[in-house]
Tab-separated table of C-alpha atoms in Angstrom:
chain	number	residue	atom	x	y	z
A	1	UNK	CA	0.000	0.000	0.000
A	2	UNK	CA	2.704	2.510	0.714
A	3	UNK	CA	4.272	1.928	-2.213
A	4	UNK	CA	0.751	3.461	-4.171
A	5	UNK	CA	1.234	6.514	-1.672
A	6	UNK	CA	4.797	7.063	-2.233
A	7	UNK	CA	4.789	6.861	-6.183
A	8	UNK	CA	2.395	10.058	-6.864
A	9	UNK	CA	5.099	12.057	-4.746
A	10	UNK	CA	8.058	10.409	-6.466
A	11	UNK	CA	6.750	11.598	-9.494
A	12	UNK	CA	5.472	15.232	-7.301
A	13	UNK	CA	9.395	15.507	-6.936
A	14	UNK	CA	10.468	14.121	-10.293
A	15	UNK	CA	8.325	16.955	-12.056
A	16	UNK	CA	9.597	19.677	-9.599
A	17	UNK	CA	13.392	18.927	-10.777
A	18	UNK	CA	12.572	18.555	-13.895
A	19	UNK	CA	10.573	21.952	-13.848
A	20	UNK	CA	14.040	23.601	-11.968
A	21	UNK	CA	16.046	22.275	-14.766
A	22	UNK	CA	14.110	23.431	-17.370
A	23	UNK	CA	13.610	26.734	-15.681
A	24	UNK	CA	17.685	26.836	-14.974
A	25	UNK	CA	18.825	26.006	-18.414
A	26	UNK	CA	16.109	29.199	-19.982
A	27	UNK	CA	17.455	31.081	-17.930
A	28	UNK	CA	21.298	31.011	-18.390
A	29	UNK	CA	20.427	30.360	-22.262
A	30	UNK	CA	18.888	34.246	-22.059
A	31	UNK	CA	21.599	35.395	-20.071
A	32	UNK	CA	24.323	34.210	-22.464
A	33	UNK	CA	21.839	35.553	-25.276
A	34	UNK	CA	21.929	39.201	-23.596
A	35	UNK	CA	25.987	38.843	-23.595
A	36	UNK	CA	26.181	37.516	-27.127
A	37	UNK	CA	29.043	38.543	-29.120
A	38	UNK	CA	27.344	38.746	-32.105
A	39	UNK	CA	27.494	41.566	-34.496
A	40	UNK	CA	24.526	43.436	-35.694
A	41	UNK	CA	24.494	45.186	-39.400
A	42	UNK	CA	25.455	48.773	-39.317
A	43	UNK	CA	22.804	51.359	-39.621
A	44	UNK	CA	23.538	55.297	-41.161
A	45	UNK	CA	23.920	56.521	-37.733
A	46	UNK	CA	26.200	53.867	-36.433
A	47	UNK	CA	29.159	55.078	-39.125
A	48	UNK	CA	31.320	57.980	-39.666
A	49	UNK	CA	32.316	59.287	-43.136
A	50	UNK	CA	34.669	60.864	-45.287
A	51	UNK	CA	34.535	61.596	-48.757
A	52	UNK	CA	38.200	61.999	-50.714
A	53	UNK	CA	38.588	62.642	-54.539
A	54	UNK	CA	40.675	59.919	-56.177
A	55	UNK	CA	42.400	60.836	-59.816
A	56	UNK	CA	42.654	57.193	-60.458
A	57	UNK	CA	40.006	55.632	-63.241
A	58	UNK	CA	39.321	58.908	-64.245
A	59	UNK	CA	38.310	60.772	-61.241
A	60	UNK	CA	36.039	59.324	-58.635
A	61	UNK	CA	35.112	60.000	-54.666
A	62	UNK	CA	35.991	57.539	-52.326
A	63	UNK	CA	34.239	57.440	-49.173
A	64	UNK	CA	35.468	55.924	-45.549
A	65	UNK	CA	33.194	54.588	-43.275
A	66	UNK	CA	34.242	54.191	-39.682
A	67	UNK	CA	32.361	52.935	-36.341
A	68	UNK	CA	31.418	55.657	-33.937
A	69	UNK	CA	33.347	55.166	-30.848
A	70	UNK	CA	31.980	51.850	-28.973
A	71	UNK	CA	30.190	50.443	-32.299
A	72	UNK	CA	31.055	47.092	-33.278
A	73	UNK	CA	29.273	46.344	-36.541
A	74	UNK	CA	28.718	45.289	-40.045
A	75	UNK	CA	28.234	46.540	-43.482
A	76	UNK	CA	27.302	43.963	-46.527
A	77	UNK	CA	29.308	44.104	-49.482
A	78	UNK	CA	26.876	45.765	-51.431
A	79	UNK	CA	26.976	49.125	-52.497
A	80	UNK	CA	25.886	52.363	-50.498
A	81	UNK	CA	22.344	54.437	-51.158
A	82	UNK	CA	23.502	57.372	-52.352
A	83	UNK	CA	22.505	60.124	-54.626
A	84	UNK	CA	23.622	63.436	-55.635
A	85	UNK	CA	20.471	65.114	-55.889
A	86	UNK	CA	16.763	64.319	-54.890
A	87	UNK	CA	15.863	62.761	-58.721
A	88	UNK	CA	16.447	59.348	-59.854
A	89	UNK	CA	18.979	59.898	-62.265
A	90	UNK	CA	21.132	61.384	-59.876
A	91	UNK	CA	20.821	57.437	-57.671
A	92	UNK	CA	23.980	55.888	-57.950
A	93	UNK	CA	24.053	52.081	-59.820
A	94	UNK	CA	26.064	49.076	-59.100
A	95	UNK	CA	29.517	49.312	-60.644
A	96	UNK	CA	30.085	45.720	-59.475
A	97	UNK	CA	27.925	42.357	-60.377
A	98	UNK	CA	28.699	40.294	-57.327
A	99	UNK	CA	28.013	41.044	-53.842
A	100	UNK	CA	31.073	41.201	-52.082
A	101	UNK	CA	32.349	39.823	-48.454
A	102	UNK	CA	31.249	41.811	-45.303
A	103	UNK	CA	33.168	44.095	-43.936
A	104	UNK	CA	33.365	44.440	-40.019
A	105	UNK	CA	33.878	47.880	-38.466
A	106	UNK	CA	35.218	48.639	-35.122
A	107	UNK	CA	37.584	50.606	-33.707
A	108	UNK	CA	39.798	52.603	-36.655
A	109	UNK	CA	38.841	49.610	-38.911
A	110	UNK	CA	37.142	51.569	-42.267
A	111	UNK	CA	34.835	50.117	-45.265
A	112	UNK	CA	35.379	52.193	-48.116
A	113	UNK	CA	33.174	52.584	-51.442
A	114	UNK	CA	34.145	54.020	-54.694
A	115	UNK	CA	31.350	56.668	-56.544
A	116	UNK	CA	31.940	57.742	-59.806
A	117	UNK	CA	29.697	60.285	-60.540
A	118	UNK	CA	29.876	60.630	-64.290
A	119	UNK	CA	30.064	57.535	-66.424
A	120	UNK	CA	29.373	58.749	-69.837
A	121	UNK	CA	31.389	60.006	-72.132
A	122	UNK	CA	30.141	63.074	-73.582
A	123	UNK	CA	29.551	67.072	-71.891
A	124	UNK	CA	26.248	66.308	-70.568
A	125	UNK	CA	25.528	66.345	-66.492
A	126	UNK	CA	24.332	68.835	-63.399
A	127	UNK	CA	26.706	69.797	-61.327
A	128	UNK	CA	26.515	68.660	-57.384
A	129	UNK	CA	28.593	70.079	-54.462
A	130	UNK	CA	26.753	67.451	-52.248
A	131	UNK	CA	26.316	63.524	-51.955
A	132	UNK	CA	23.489	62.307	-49.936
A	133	UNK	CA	24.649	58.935	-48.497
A	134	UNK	CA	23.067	55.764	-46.586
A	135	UNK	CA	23.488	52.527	-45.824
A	136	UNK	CA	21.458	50.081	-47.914
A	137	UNK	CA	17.980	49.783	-46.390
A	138	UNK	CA	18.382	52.600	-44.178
A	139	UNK	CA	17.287	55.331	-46.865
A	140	UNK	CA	15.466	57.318	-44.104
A	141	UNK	CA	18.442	58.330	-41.869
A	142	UNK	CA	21.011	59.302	-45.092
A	143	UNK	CA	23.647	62.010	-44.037
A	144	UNK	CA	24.528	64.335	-46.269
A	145	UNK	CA	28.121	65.563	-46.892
A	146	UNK	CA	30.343	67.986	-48.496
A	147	UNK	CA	32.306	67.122	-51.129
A	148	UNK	CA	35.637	67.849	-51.932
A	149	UNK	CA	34.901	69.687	-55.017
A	150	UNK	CA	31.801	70.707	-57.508
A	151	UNK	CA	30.901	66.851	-59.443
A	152	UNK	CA	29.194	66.758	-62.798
A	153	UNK	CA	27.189	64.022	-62.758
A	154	UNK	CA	25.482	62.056	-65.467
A	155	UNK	CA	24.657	58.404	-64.497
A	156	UNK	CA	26.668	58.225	-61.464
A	157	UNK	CA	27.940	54.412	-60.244
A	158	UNK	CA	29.260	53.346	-57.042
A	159	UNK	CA	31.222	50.273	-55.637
A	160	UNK	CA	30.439	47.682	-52.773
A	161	UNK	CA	31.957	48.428	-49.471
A	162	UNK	CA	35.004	47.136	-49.161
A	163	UNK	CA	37.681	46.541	-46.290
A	164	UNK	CA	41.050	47.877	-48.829
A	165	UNK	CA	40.456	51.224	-50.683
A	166	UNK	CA	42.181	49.776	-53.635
A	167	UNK	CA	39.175	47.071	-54.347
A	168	UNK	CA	36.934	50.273	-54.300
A	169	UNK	CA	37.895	51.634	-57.284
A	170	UNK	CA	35.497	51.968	-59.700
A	171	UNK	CA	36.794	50.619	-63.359
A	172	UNK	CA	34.437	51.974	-66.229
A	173	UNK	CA	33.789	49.457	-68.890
């Protein structure tokens, strides 16, 4: 007879540890998820920038992205939103086919994207003292900066990011 009485506790107690367990193991899965290491994709805000003019190819701006100070994270090897002006024909193009590798920013580690902002070959183009810059799918937030000098611009294209300035160059043709 006791041993009717003493198996509905057993199995009382069984579910209680099991119950602890579970409830142990959720909770330090959360708290290593709240200390994860991973790194999040970079958003316009997150980033720096700096627009240069290049003589190489032709003439073209390169532009340096850097983490703010205590920003860890990404940009995809695809290239930047930017534009010169507020109409679509001022929207830079892809000057590359392939998406290239991601680029992780941190520290004084820079991604840096070529824009060349005339492509054709003739005397056509408005002139631009501005570039309006994002990152891709953060249109909303773009910054808007200086450049180095006046651009005519006639079907402007612009590289991937890239982690070495030299793979940012962007080769007409």
């Amino acid at each position: 007879m006791r041993s009717r009485f003493t198996a509905p506790s057993a199995r009382l107690a069984l579910a209680a540890v099991a119950a602890m367990a579970v409830t142990a193991t959720a909770t330090a899965t959360a708290t290593a998820d709240s200390r994860s290491t991973a790194v999040r994709a970079c958003v316009t805000k997150d980033l720096t920038y700096k627009v240069s003019l290049k003589t190489q190819a032709g003439g073209y701006f390169l532009v340096t992205a850097k983490a703010k100070s205590g920003v860890t994270c990404y940009l995809e090897g695809v290239f930047p939103s930017a534009s010169f002006g507020s109409s679509a024909d001022t929207e830079v193009s892809p000057a590359e086919h392939a998406v290239g590798d991601r680029v992780t920013l941190s520290g004084s580690t820079a991604a840096y994207a070529g824009i060349n902002p005339k492509t054709t070959n003739n005397d056509h183009g408005r002139e631009f003292d501005f570039l309006h810059l994002a990152v891709a799918g953060d249109e909303t937030n773009a910054v808007t900066l200086a450049l180095p000098e006046t651009a005519t611009v006639d079907r402007p294209t612009a590289t991937n990011w890239h982690a070495d300035p030299a793979d940012a160059v962007p080769f007409s043709g």
